Every structure is written in structure tokens, then in C-alpha cells.
Amino acid sequence: GENVEQHPSTLSVQEGDSAVIKCTYSDSASNYFPWYKQELGKRPQLIIDIRSNVGEKKDQRIAVTLNKTAKHFSLHITETQPEDSAVYFCAARNIGNEKLTFGTGTRLTIIP
Amino acid sequence: DAGITQSPRHKVTETGTPVTLRCHQTENHRYMYWYRQDPGHGLRLIHYSYGVKDTDKGEVSDGYSVSRSKTEDFLLTLESATSSQTSVYFCATVRTGGPVIYFGEGSWLTVV
């Protein structure tokens, strides 16, 4: 089955700086890669996703890049703000089999 | 949030007792999932369903069973709860053709 590795497990950045979280996946058939943000005590919420036919996608301060050859994808957050502090999860999925496999999460702390 | 409600939201139970968690959705989504979330492990798939009475195991299914007799309800049962099953349980759904996964608010289970 699919295996998703996520790094780093914790990340602290100064407010206004950029944060990058990286994930690798094992199943070359995976074709959908979402990122979820989870605040303390809350449910995971989708923040951005990308399909395998696209190399990059951007939504305001958040962007995701995908390298299918290397089987890795990354989340980029620019101009970080205190409200960006949360746990972020990457995931990979083969839309054909409908199973979503998650990484182990990154706790991002924004230092004011 | 796809109209997903989980019950109970919080439960404390004793080792060896049976426990059933309920997930109810109002969007007629075909696919439903149960995940557990533990520190350092991210979100791990327990069981999932791709239709009424159609279910399959995830990566951590031992000690759990599920049932789906109606499209809107997906039940997770711990036949004999153990302390290792203390966790936060999230239900999730995907509509046919997806791919976005929507999560419920979570159920906090403590087995003492």
C-alpha cells in the first residue's frame, strides 16, 4: 500500500518568514495530494490540494509543488502569521481506489 | 463540512466493555471512513465503506468492526475496548467522483 513520509515533525519560524513542509510518497499510482491544517482540538481542514497532472498550485500565501518523478510534494507558506500555527498533514491518494494515506504531521509554530 | 456529525463526542469507558461510535452524514456521500489520530502517527485508516453493506479494512483494523446499513450512517465498534484504543476518532466522507475528503468533528475516547 501507499506510504507517506512527512518532514519535519516540528517547525518554528519567525512571523513574516516562509515555511516549507515536505512529503514523499511510495505509490506511483497516487494522483491526488491534499494538505490539511488542524488546529488544536479541531477537525482537519483542507487548505490546498493538487492533482498529478499539475506541477504547482497557489492560493494567496499558500502553494504546493509536486515532483512526480521524485515522488515528493511540498507545502509552502509565505509571509507567515500567528494564525498559521497549527499541525499540517500531507496525504496521497489514488482516486481510483478512494483510500487516502496521511503523513505523520508537522507542528508549525509561528514566533511573533 | 458535508454535514457530518459524530456521536458521542467524548466518552470514558472501562477496559473490556464494548463501545460504538456513530458517524452520520446528510450529503448522501458514497464513501465513508474511520480514522484514528494519535501523537506521532498522524491519521491512520481503520475501516472504510464504499456503499451500503460494502466495507473494507484499513491499516489498523484489528480490534475494530464496522457496519453500514444505510448510506448516511457508518458505525465503528470496539468489541472489547483496550487502553491502546484510547484515541481521537475521526469520521470522514467523500462524494462519488470526489476527491475532497471531509472530516467530522472527532470523538475523544478514553479507555481506563
JSON list of C-alpha atoms in Angstrom, two decimals:
[
{"chain": "A", "resi": 1, "resn": "GLY", "atom": "CA", "xyz": [0.00, 0.00, 0.00]},
{"chain": "A", "resi": 2, "resn": "GLU", "atom": "CA", "xyz": [0.85, 3.68, -0.05]},
{"chain": "A", "resi": 3, "resn": "ASN", "atom": "CA", "xyz": [3.39, 5.07, 2.41]},
{"chain": "A", "resi": 4, "resn": "VAL", "atom": "CA", "xyz": [3.68, 8.81, 3.01]},
{"chain": "A", "resi": 5, "resn": "GLU", "atom": "CA", "xyz": [6.60, 10.34, 4.89]},
{"chain": "A", "resi": 6, "resn": "GLN", "atom": "CA", "xyz": [6.47, 13.91, 6.14]},
{"chain": "A", "resi": 7, "resn": "HIS", "atom": "CA", "xyz": [9.26, 16.20, 7.37]},
{"chain": "A", "resi": 8, "resn": "PRO", "atom": "CA", "xyz": [9.96, 17.97, 9.59]},
{"chain": "A", "resi": 9, "resn": "SER", "atom": "CA", "xyz": [7.82, 16.87, 12.51]},
{"chain": "A", "resi": 10, "resn": "THR", "atom": "CA", "xyz": [8.16, 20.29, 14.13]},
{"chain": "A", "resi": 11, "resn": "LEU", "atom": "CA", "xyz": [8.97, 23.64, 12.59]},
{"chain": "A", "resi": 12, "resn": "SER", "atom": "CA", "xyz": [9.34, 27.08, 14.16]},
{"chain": "A", "resi": 13, "resn": "VAL", "atom": "CA", "xyz": [9.64, 30.21, 12.02]},
{"chain": "A", "resi": 14, "resn": "GLN", "atom": "CA", "xyz": [9.64, 33.91, 12.71]},
{"chain": "A", "resi": 15, "resn": "GLU", "atom": "CA", "xyz": [6.49, 35.75, 11.80]},
{"chain": "A", "resi": 16, "resn": "GLY", "atom": "CA", "xyz": [6.78, 37.03, 8.25]},
{"chain": "A", "resi": 17, "resn": "ASP", "atom": "CA", "xyz": [9.24, 34.34, 7.16]},
{"chain": "A", "resi": 18, "resn": "SER", "atom": "CA", "xyz": [8.40, 31.38, 4.92]},
{"chain": "A", "resi": 19, "resn": "ALA", "atom": "CA", "xyz": [7.72, 27.80, 5.99]},
{"chain": "A", "resi": 20, "resn": "VAL", "atom": "CA", "xyz": [8.22, 24.68, 3.88]},
{"chain": "A", "resi": 21, "resn": "ILE", "atom": "CA", "xyz": [6.96, 21.20, 4.69]},
{"chain": "A", "resi": 22, "resn": "LYS", "atom": "CA", "xyz": [7.94, 18.23, 2.55]},
{"chain": "A", "resi": 23, "resn": "CYS", "atom": "CA", "xyz": [6.35, 14.85, 1.87]},
{"chain": "A", "resi": 24, "resn": "THR", "atom": "CA", "xyz": [7.32, 11.81, -0.13]},
{"chain": "A", "resi": 25, "resn": "TYR", "atom": "CA", "xyz": [5.06, 9.02, -1.30]},
{"chain": "A", "resi": 26, "resn": "SER", "atom": "CA", "xyz": [5.71, 5.48, -2.46]},
{"chain": "A", "resi": 27, "resn": "ASP", "atom": "CA", "xyz": [2.88, 4.53, -4.82]},
{"chain": "A", "resi": 28, "resn": "SER", "atom": "CA", "xyz": [3.42, 5.91, -8.32]},
{"chain": "A", "resi": 29, "resn": "ALA", "atom": "CA", "xyz": [-0.31, 5.41, -8.96]},
{"chain": "A", "resi": 30, "resn": "SER", "atom": "CA", "xyz": [-1.23, 8.13, -6.45]},
{"chain": "A", "resi": 31, "resn": "ASN", "atom": "CA", "xyz": [-2.71, 11.06, -8.30]},
{"chain": "A", "resi": 32, "resn": "TYR", "atom": "CA", "xyz": [-4.21, 13.38, -5.69]},
{"chain": "A", "resi": 33, "resn": "PHE", "atom": "CA", "xyz": [-2.29, 15.20, -2.96]},
{"chain": "A", "resi": 34, "resn": "PRO", "atom": "CA", "xyz": [-4.18, 17.32, -0.41]},
{"chain": "A", "resi": 35, "resn": "TRP", "atom": "CA", "xyz": [-2.85, 19.28, 2.53]},
{"chain": "A", "resi": 36, "resn": "TYR", "atom": "CA", "xyz": [-4.84, 19.64, 5.73]},
{"chain": "A", "resi": 37, "resn": "LYS", "atom": "CA", "xyz": [-4.49, 22.10, 8.60]},
{"chain": "A", "resi": 38, "resn": "GLN", "atom": "CA", "xyz": [-5.57, 21.07, 12.07]},
{"chain": "A", "resi": 39, "resn": "GLU", "atom": "CA", "xyz": [-5.88, 23.49, 14.94]},
{"chain": "A", "resi": 40, "resn": "LEU", "atom": "CA", "xyz": [-5.84, 22.23, 18.50]},
{"chain": "A", "resi": 41, "resn": "GLY", "atom": "CA", "xyz": [-8.97, 20.25, 19.32]},
{"chain": "A", "resi": 42, "resn": "LYS", "atom": "CA", "xyz": [-10.46, 20.74, 15.87]},
{"chain": "A", "resi": 43, "resn": "ARG", "atom": "CA", "xyz": [-11.00, 18.61, 12.79]},
{"chain": "A", "resi": 44, "resn": "PRO", "atom": "CA", "xyz": [-8.52, 18.60, 9.90]},
{"chain": "A", "resi": 45, "resn": "GLN", "atom": "CA", "xyz": [-9.48, 21.16, 7.28]},
{"chain": "A", "resi": 46, "resn": "LEU", "atom": "CA", "xyz": [-8.40, 21.08, 3.64]},
{"chain": "A", "resi": 47, "resn": "ILE", "atom": "CA", "xyz": [-6.25, 24.10, 2.75]},
{"chain": "A", "resi": 48, "resn": "ILE", "atom": "CA", "xyz": [-4.98, 23.21, -0.70]},
{"chain": "A", "resi": 49, "resn": "ASP", "atom": "CA", "xyz": [-4.72, 20.21, -3.00]},
{"chain": "A", "resi": 50, "resn": "ILE", "atom": "CA", "xyz": [-3.05, 19.27, -6.25]},
{"chain": "A", "resi": 51, "resn": "ARG", "atom": "CA", "xyz": [-3.60, 16.60, -8.86]},
{"chain": "A", "resi": 52, "resn": "SER", "atom": "CA", "xyz": [-0.84, 14.70, -10.57]},
{"chain": "A", "resi": 53, "resn": "ASN", "atom": "CA", "xyz": [-1.31, 16.47, -13.90]},
{"chain": "A", "resi": 54, "resn": "VAL", "atom": "CA", "xyz": [-0.26, 19.79, -12.35]},
{"chain": "A", "resi": 55, "resn": "GLY", "atom": "CA", "xyz": [3.19, 20.73, -11.08]},
{"chain": "A", "resi": 56, "resn": "GLU", "atom": "CA", "xyz": [2.28, 23.70, -8.91]},
{"chain": "A", "resi": 57, "resn": "LYS", "atom": "CA", "xyz": [-0.76, 25.37, -7.43]},
{"chain": "A", "resi": 58, "resn": "LYS", "atom": "CA", "xyz": [-1.04, 28.59, -5.48]},
{"chain": "A", "resi": 59, "resn": "ASP", "atom": "CA", "xyz": [-3.72, 30.13, -3.30]},
{"chain": "A", "resi": 60, "resn": "GLN", "atom": "CA", "xyz": [-2.73, 33.50, -1.81]},
{"chain": "A", "resi": 61, "resn": "ARG", "atom": "CA", "xyz": [0.08, 32.79, 0.67]},
{"chain": "A", "resi": 62, "resn": "ILE", "atom": "CA", "xyz": [-0.06, 29.03, 0.25]},
{"chain": "A", "resi": 63, "resn": "ALA", "atom": "CA", "xyz": [1.42, 26.99, -2.57]},
{"chain": "A", "resi": 64, "resn": "VAL", "atom": "CA", "xyz": [2.00, 23.32, -3.25]},
{"chain": "A", "resi": 65, "resn": "THR", "atom": "CA", "xyz": [4.55, 21.86, -5.64]},
{"chain": "A", "resi": 66, "resn": "LEU", "atom": "CA", "xyz": [4.63, 18.32, -6.96]},
{"chain": "A", "resi": 67, "resn": "ASN", "atom": "CA", "xyz": [7.51, 16.36, -8.47]},
{"chain": "A", "resi": 68, "resn": "LYS", "atom": "CA", "xyz": [6.04, 13.14, -9.84]},
{"chain": "A", "resi": 69, "resn": "THR", "atom": "CA", "xyz": [9.38, 11.75, -10.97]},
{"chain": "A", "resi": 70, "resn": "ALA", "atom": "CA", "xyz": [10.87, 12.03, -7.49]},
{"chain": "A", "resi": 71, "resn": "LYS", "atom": "CA", "xyz": [7.53, 11.28, -5.83]},
{"chain": "A", "resi": 72, "resn": "HIS", "atom": "CA", "xyz": [7.58, 14.21, -3.50]},
{"chain": "A", "resi": 73, "resn": "PHE", "atom": "CA", "xyz": [5.43, 17.26, -2.89]},
{"chain": "A", "resi": 74, "resn": "SER", "atom": "CA", "xyz": [5.80, 20.30, -0.68]},
{"chain": "A", "resi": 75, "resn": "LEU", "atom": "CA", "xyz": [3.71, 22.93, 1.05]},
{"chain": "A", "resi": 76, "resn": "HIS", "atom": "CA", "xyz": [4.99, 26.49, 1.02]},
{"chain": "A", "resi": 77, "resn": "ILE", "atom": "CA", "xyz": [3.57, 29.19, 3.28]},
{"chain": "A", "resi": 78, "resn": "THR", "atom": "CA", "xyz": [4.87, 32.71, 2.71]},
{"chain": "A", "resi": 79, "resn": "GLU", "atom": "CA", "xyz": [4.60, 35.78, 4.96]},
{"chain": "A", "resi": 80, "resn": "THR", "atom": "CA", "xyz": [3.66, 33.59, 7.89]},
{"chain": "A", "resi": 81, "resn": "GLN", "atom": "CA", "xyz": [1.23, 34.90, 10.51]},
{"chain": "A", "resi": 82, "resn": "PRO", "atom": "CA", "xyz": [0.46, 33.74, 14.07]},
{"chain": "A", "resi": 83, "resn": "GLU", "atom": "CA", "xyz": [-2.79, 32.14, 12.87]},
{"chain": "A", "resi": 84, "resn": "ASP", "atom": "CA", "xyz": [-0.74, 29.81, 10.69]},
{"chain": "A", "resi": 85, "resn": "SER", "atom": "CA", "xyz": [0.35, 27.99, 13.85]},
{"chain": "A", "resi": 86, "resn": "ALA", "atom": "CA", "xyz": [-1.21, 24.51, 13.66]},
{"chain": "A", "resi": 87, "resn": "VAL", "atom": "CA", "xyz": [-0.47, 20.92, 12.69]},
{"chain": "A", "resi": 88, "resn": "TYR", "atom": "CA", "xyz": [-0.27, 20.31, 8.95]},
{"chain": "A", "resi": 89, "resn": "PHE", "atom": "CA", "xyz": [-0.83, 16.95, 7.30]},
{"chain": "A", "resi": 90, "resn": "CYS", "atom": "CA", "xyz": [0.00, 15.90, 3.78]},
{"chain": "A", "resi": 91, "resn": "ALA", "atom": "CA", "xyz": [-1.78, 12.99, 2.14]},
{"chain": "A", "resi": 92, "resn": "ALA", "atom": "CA", "xyz": [-1.70, 10.94, -1.03]},
{"chain": "A", "resi": 93, "resn": "ARG", "atom": "CA", "xyz": [-4.44, 9.11, -2.77]},
{"chain": "A", "resi": 94, "resn": "ASN", "atom": "CA", "xyz": [-5.21, 7.09, -5.83]},
{"chain": "A", "resi": 95, "resn": "ILE", "atom": "CA", "xyz": [-8.62, 8.44, -6.78]},
{"chain": "A", "resi": 96, "resn": "GLY", "atom": "CA", "xyz": [-9.36, 5.07, -8.36]},
{"chain": "A", "resi": 97, "resn": "ASN", "atom": "CA", "xyz": [-9.31, 3.23, -5.04]},
{"chain": "A", "resi": 98, "resn": "GLU", "atom": "CA", "xyz": [-10.53, 6.07, -2.82]},
{"chain": "A", "resi": 99, "resn": "LYS", "atom": "CA", "xyz": [-8.09, 5.40, 0.05]},
{"chain": "A", "resi": 100, "resn": "LEU", "atom": "CA", "xyz": [-6.27, 8.41, 1.46]},
{"chain": "A", "resi": 101, "resn": "THR", "atom": "CA", "xyz": [-2.97, 7.87, 3.28]},
{"chain": "A", "resi": 102, "resn": "PHE", "atom": "CA", "xyz": [-1.70, 10.62, 5.58]},
{"chain": "A", "resi": 103, "resn": "GLY", "atom": "CA", "xyz": [1.74, 11.72, 6.65]},
{"chain": "A", "resi": 104, "resn": "THR", "atom": "CA", "xyz": [2.50, 11.92, 10.36]},
{"chain": "A", "resi": 105, "resn": "GLY", "atom": "CA", "xyz": [2.07, 15.67, 10.59]},
{"chain": "A", "resi": 106, "resn": "THR", "atom": "CA", "xyz": [4.17, 18.80, 11.13]},
{"chain": "A", "resi": 107, "resn": "ARG", "atom": "CA", "xyz": [3.58, 21.09, 14.08]},
{"chain": "A", "resi": 108, "resn": "LEU", "atom": "CA", "xyz": [4.22, 24.60, 12.80]},
{"chain": "A", "resi": 109, "resn": "THR", "atom": "CA", "xyz": [4.80, 27.36, 15.33]},
{"chain": "A", "resi": 110, "resn": "ILE", "atom": "CA", "xyz": [4.97, 30.98, 14.25]},
{"chain": "A", "resi": 111, "resn": "ILE", "atom": "CA", "xyz": [7.11, 33.09, 16.58]},
{"chain": "A", "resi": 112, "resn": "PRO", "atom": "CA", "xyz": [5.83, 36.67, 16.93]},
{"chain": "B", "resi": 1, "resn": "ASP", "atom": "CA", "xyz": [-18.17, 20.21, 6.28]},
{"chain": "B", "resi": 2, "resn": "ALA", "atom": "CA", "xyz": [-20.53, 17.83, 4.43]},
{"chain": "B", "resi": 3, "resn": "GLY", "atom": "CA", "xyz": [-22.99, 17.68, 7.31]},
{"chain": "B", "resi": 4, "resn": "ILE", "atom": "CA", "xyz": [-21.02, 15.08, 9.27]},
{"chain": "B", "resi": 5, "resn": "THR", "atom": "CA", "xyz": [-21.90, 14.52, 12.90]},
{"chain": "B", "resi": 6, "resn": "GLN", "atom": "CA", "xyz": [-20.19, 12.12, 15.26]},
{"chain": "B", "resi": 7, "resn": "SER", "atom": "CA", "xyz": [-21.53, 10.73, 18.49]},
{"chain": "B", "resi": 8, "resn": "PRO", "atom": "CA", "xyz": [-20.62, 10.57, 21.23]},
{"chain": "B", "resi": 9, "resn": "ARG", "atom": "CA", "xyz": [-18.10, 13.42, 21.10]},
{"chain": "B", "resi": 10, "resn": "HIS", "atom": "CA", "xyz": [-16.46, 12.37, 24.35]},
{"chain": "B", "resi": 11, "resn": "LYS", "atom": "CA", "xyz": [-16.56, 9.03, 26.15]},
{"chain": "B", "resi": 12, "resn": "VAL", "atom": "CA", "xyz": [-14.74, 7.36, 29.01]},
{"chain": "B", "resi": 13, "resn": "THR", "atom": "CA", "xyz": [-15.15, 3.62, 29.23]},
{"chain": "B", "resi": 14, "resn": "GLU", "atom": "CA", "xyz": [-13.63, 0.71, 31.08]},
{"chain": "B", "resi": 15, "resn": "THR", "atom": "CA", "xyz": [-11.34, -1.93, 29.63]},
{"chain": "B", "resi": 16, "resn": "GLY", "atom": "CA", "xyz": [-13.27, -4.86, 28.24]},
{"chain": "B", "resi": 17, "resn": "THR", "atom": "CA", "xyz": [-16.52, -3.03, 27.57]},
{"chain": "B", "resi": 18, "resn": "PRO", "atom": "CA", "xyz": [-18.00, -2.68, 24.08]},
{"chain": "B", "resi": 19, "resn": "VAL", "atom": "CA", "xyz": [-18.13, 0.79, 22.53]},
{"chain": "B", "resi": 20, "resn": "THR", "atom": "CA", "xyz": [-19.89, 2.03, 19.41]},
{"chain": "B", "resi": 21, "resn": "LEU", "atom": "CA", "xyz": [-19.15, 5.32, 17.72]},
{"chain": "B", "resi": 22, "resn": "ARG", "atom": "CA", "xyz": [-21.61, 6.70, 15.21]},
{"chain": "B", "resi": 23, "resn": "CYS", "atom": "CA", "xyz": [-21.00, 8.79, 12.14]},
{"chain": "B", "resi": 24, "resn": "HIS", "atom": "CA", "xyz": [-23.97, 10.40, 10.43]},
{"chain": "B", "resi": 25, "resn": "GLN", "atom": "CA", "xyz": [-23.83, 12.38, 7.17]},
{"chain": "B", "resi": 26, "resn": "THR", "atom": "CA", "xyz": [-26.54, 14.27, 5.35]},
{"chain": "B", "resi": 27, "resn": "GLU", "atom": "CA", "xyz": [-24.93, 14.74, 1.93]},
{"chain": "B", "resi": 28, "resn": "ASN", "atom": "CA", "xyz": [-25.54, 11.26, 0.52]},
{"chain": "B", "resi": 29, "resn": "HIS", "atom": "CA", "xyz": [-21.79, 10.74, 0.08]},
{"chain": "B", "resi": 30, "resn": "ARG", "atom": "CA", "xyz": [-20.92, 7.27, -1.07]},
{"chain": "B", "resi": 31, "resn": "TYR", "atom": "CA", "xyz": [-17.58, 6.80, 0.67]},
{"chain": "B", "resi": 32, "resn": "MET", "atom": "CA", "xyz": [-17.14, 6.89, 4.45]},
{"chain": "B", "resi": 33, "resn": "TYR", "atom": "CA", "xyz": [-14.05, 6.36, 6.57]},
{"chain": "B", "resi": 34, "resn": "TRP", "atom": "CA", "xyz": [-12.99, 5.90, 10.16]},
{"chain": "B", "resi": 35, "resn": "TYR", "atom": "CA", "xyz": [-9.54, 7.21, 11.15]},
{"chain": "B", "resi": 36, "resn": "ARG", "atom": "CA", "xyz": [-7.82, 7.30, 14.49]},
{"chain": "B", "resi": 37, "resn": "GLN", "atom": "CA", "xyz": [-5.38, 10.04, 15.43]},
{"chain": "B", "resi": 38, "resn": "ASP", "atom": "CA", "xyz": [-2.52, 9.52, 17.84]},
{"chain": "B", "resi": 39, "resn": "PRO", "atom": "CA", "xyz": [0.56, 11.66, 18.56]},
{"chain": "B", "resi": 40, "resn": "GLY", "atom": "CA", "xyz": [3.41, 10.77, 16.23]},
{"chain": "B", "resi": 41, "resn": "HIS", "atom": "CA", "xyz": [1.21, 8.65, 13.98]},
{"chain": "B", "resi": 42, "resn": "GLY", "atom": "CA", "xyz": [-0.95, 11.16, 12.22]},
{"chain": "B", "resi": 43, "resn": "LEU", "atom": "CA", "xyz": [-4.26, 9.87, 10.91]},
{"chain": "B", "resi": 44, "resn": "ARG", "atom": "CA", "xyz": [-4.47, 6.14, 10.35]},
{"chain": "B", "resi": 45, "resn": "LEU", "atom": "CA", "xyz": [-7.27, 4.41, 8.48]},
{"chain": "B", "resi": 46, "resn": "ILE", "atom": "CA", "xyz": [-9.23, 1.85, 10.48]},
{"chain": "B", "resi": 47, "resn": "HIS", "atom": "CA", "xyz": [-12.02, 0.84, 8.10]},
{"chain": "B", "resi": 48, "resn": "TYR", "atom": "CA", "xyz": [-13.82, 2.37, 5.19]},
{"chain": "B", "resi": 49, "resn": "SER", "atom": "CA", "xyz": [-17.03, 1.86, 3.24]},
{"chain": "B", "resi": 50, "resn": "TYR", "atom": "CA", "xyz": [-17.77, 2.32, -0.44]},
{"chain": "B", "resi": 51, "resn": "GLY", "atom": "CA", "xyz": [-21.50, 1.75, -0.16]},
{"chain": "B", "resi": 52, "resn": "VAL", "atom": "CA", "xyz": [-24.24, 0.22, 1.93]},
{"chain": "B", "resi": 53, "resn": "LYS", "atom": "CA", "xyz": [-23.00, -3.07, 3.37]},
{"chain": "B", "resi": 54, "resn": "ASP", "atom": "CA", "xyz": [-19.71, -2.68, 1.47]},
{"chain": "B", "resi": 55, "resn": "THR", "atom": "CA", "xyz": [-16.78, -2.22, 3.83]},
{"chain": "B", "resi": 56, "resn": "ASP", "atom": "CA", "xyz": [-13.07, -2.96, 3.87]},
{"chain": "B", "resi": 57, "resn": "LYS", "atom": "CA", "xyz": [-10.17, -2.90, 6.30]},
{"chain": "B", "resi": 58, "resn": "GLY", "atom": "CA", "xyz": [-7.64, -0.15, 6.66]},
{"chain": "B", "resi": 59, "resn": "GLU", "atom": "CA", "xyz": [-4.14, -0.30, 8.11]},
{"chain": "B", "resi": 60, "resn": "VAL", "atom": "CA", "xyz": [-5.13, -0.57, 11.81]},
{"chain": "B", "resi": 61, "resn": "SER", "atom": "CA", "xyz": [-8.33, -2.62, 11.76]},
{"chain": "B", "resi": 62, "resn": "ASP", "atom": "CA", "xyz": [-7.51, -5.17, 14.49]},
{"chain": "B", "resi": 63, "resn": "GLY", "atom": "CA", "xyz": [-9.97, -4.87, 17.39]},
{"chain": "B", "resi": 64, "resn": "TYR", "atom": "CA", "xyz": [-12.49, -2.85, 15.37]},
{"chain": "B", "resi": 65, "resn": "SER", "atom": "CA", "xyz": [-15.54, -3.72, 13.32]},
{"chain": "B", "resi": 66, "resn": "VAL", "atom": "CA", "xyz": [-17.84, -1.53, 11.25]},
{"chain": "B", "resi": 67, "resn": "SER", "atom": "CA", "xyz": [-21.29, -1.61, 9.78]},
{"chain": "B", "resi": 68, "resn": "ARG", "atom": "CA", "xyz": [-23.15, 0.47, 7.23]},
{"chain": "B", "resi": 69, "resn": "SER", "atom": "CA", "xyz": [-26.79, -0.44, 6.87]},
{"chain": "B", "resi": 70, "resn": "LYS", "atom": "CA", "xyz": [-27.81, 2.98, 5.50]},
{"chain": "B", "resi": 71, "resn": "THR", "atom": "CA", "xyz": [-25.97, 5.45, 3.28]},
{"chain": "B", "resi": 72, "resn": "GLU", "atom": "CA", "xyz": [-26.00, 8.10, 5.99]},
{"chain": "B", "resi": 73, "resn": "ASP", "atom": "CA", "xyz": [-24.69, 6.04, 8.92]},
{"chain": "B", "resi": 74, "resn": "PHE", "atom": "CA", "xyz": [-21.32, 4.37, 9.49]},
{"chain": "B", "resi": 75, "resn": "LEU", "atom": "CA", "xyz": [-20.78, 2.70, 12.86]},
{"chain": "B", "resi": 76, "resn": "LEU", "atom": "CA", "xyz": [-17.44, 1.82, 14.42]},
{"chain": "B", "resi": 77, "resn": "THR", "atom": "CA", "xyz": [-17.49, -0.82, 17.18]},
{"chain": "B", "resi": 78, "resn": "LEU", "atom": "CA", "xyz": [-14.81, -1.76, 19.64]},
{"chain": "B", "resi": 79, "resn": "GLU", "atom": "CA", "xyz": [-15.95, -5.18, 20.75]},
{"chain": "B", "resi": 80, "resn": "SER", "atom": "CA", "xyz": [-13.82, -5.17, 23.91]},
{"chain": "B", "resi": 81, "resn": "ALA", "atom": "CA", "xyz": [-12.09, -1.88, 24.49]},
{"chain": "B", "resi": 82, "resn": "THR", "atom": "CA", "xyz": [-8.41, -1.82, 25.46]},
{"chain": "B", "resi": 83, "resn": "SER", "atom": "CA", "xyz": [-6.24, 1.04, 26.72]},
{"chain": "B", "resi": 84, "resn": "SER", "atom": "CA", "xyz": [-4.38, 1.06, 23.38]},
{"chain": "B", "resi": 85, "resn": "GLN", "atom": "CA", "xyz": [-7.63, 2.17, 21.76]},
{"chain": "B", "resi": 86, "resn": "THR", "atom": "CA", "xyz": [-7.63, 5.43, 23.69]},
{"chain": "B", "resi": 87, "resn": "SER", "atom": "CA", "xyz": [-7.53, 7.91, 20.84]},
{"chain": "B", "resi": 88, "resn": "VAL", "atom": "CA", "xyz": [-9.34, 10.54, 18.87]},
{"chain": "B", "resi": 89, "resn": "TYR", "atom": "CA", "xyz": [-11.55, 9.03, 16.19]},
{"chain": "B", "resi": 90, "resn": "PHE", "atom": "CA", "xyz": [-12.48, 10.93, 13.06]},
{"chain": "B", "resi": 91, "resn": "CYS", "atom": "CA", "xyz": [-15.14, 10.00, 10.58]},
{"chain": "B", "resi": 92, "resn": "ALA", "atom": "CA", "xyz": [-14.72, 11.27, 7.02]},
{"chain": "B", "resi": 93, "resn": "THR", "atom": "CA", "xyz": [-16.68, 11.16, 3.78]},
{"chain": "B", "resi": 94, "resn": "VAL", "atom": "CA", "xyz": [-16.08, 11.57, 0.07]},
{"chain": "B", "resi": 95, "resn": "ARG", "atom": "CA", "xyz": [-18.77, 12.01, -2.53]},
{"chain": "B", "resi": 96, "resn": "THR", "atom": "CA", "xyz": [-18.72, 9.83, -5.61]},
{"chain": "B", "resi": 97, "resn": "GLY", "atom": "CA", "xyz": [-16.26, 11.38, -8.05]},
{"chain": "B", "resi": 98, "resn": "GLY", "atom": "CA", "xyz": [-14.51, 13.17, -5.14]},
{"chain": "B", "resi": 99, "resn": "PRO", "atom": "CA", "xyz": [-11.77, 13.81, -4.41]},
{"chain": "B", "resi": 100, "resn": "VAL", "atom": "CA", "xyz": [-12.07, 16.04, -1.36]},
{"chain": "B", "resi": 101, "resn": "ILE", "atom": "CA", "xyz": [-12.33, 14.26, 1.99]},
{"chain": "B", "resi": 102, "resn": "TYR", "atom": "CA", "xyz": [-14.43, 16.00, 4.65]},
{"chain": "B", "resi": 103, "resn": "PHE", "atom": "CA", "xyz": [-13.95, 15.25, 8.33]},
{"chain": "B", "resi": 104, "resn": "GLY", "atom": "CA", "xyz": [-16.35, 15.12, 11.23]},
{"chain": "B", "resi": 105, "resn": "GLU", "atom": "CA", "xyz": [-15.56, 16.90, 14.48]},
{"chain": "B", "resi": 106, "resn": "GLY", "atom": "CA", "xyz": [-13.98, 13.89, 16.15]},
{"chain": "B", "resi": 107, "resn": "SER", "atom": "CA", "xyz": [-14.80, 11.60, 19.06]},
{"chain": "B", "resi": 108, "resn": "TRP", "atom": "CA", "xyz": [-12.48, 11.55, 22.05]},
{"chain": "B", "resi": 109, "resn": "LEU", "atom": "CA", "xyz": [-12.38, 8.06, 23.57]},
{"chain": "B", "resi": 110, "resn": "THR", "atom": "CA", "xyz": [-10.59, 7.20, 26.79]},
{"chain": "B", "resi": 111, "resn": "VAL", "atom": "CA", "xyz": [-10.33, 3.58, 27.91]},
{"chain": "B", "resi": 112, "resn": "VAL", "atom": "CA", "xyz": [-9.41, 3.20, 31.58]}
]
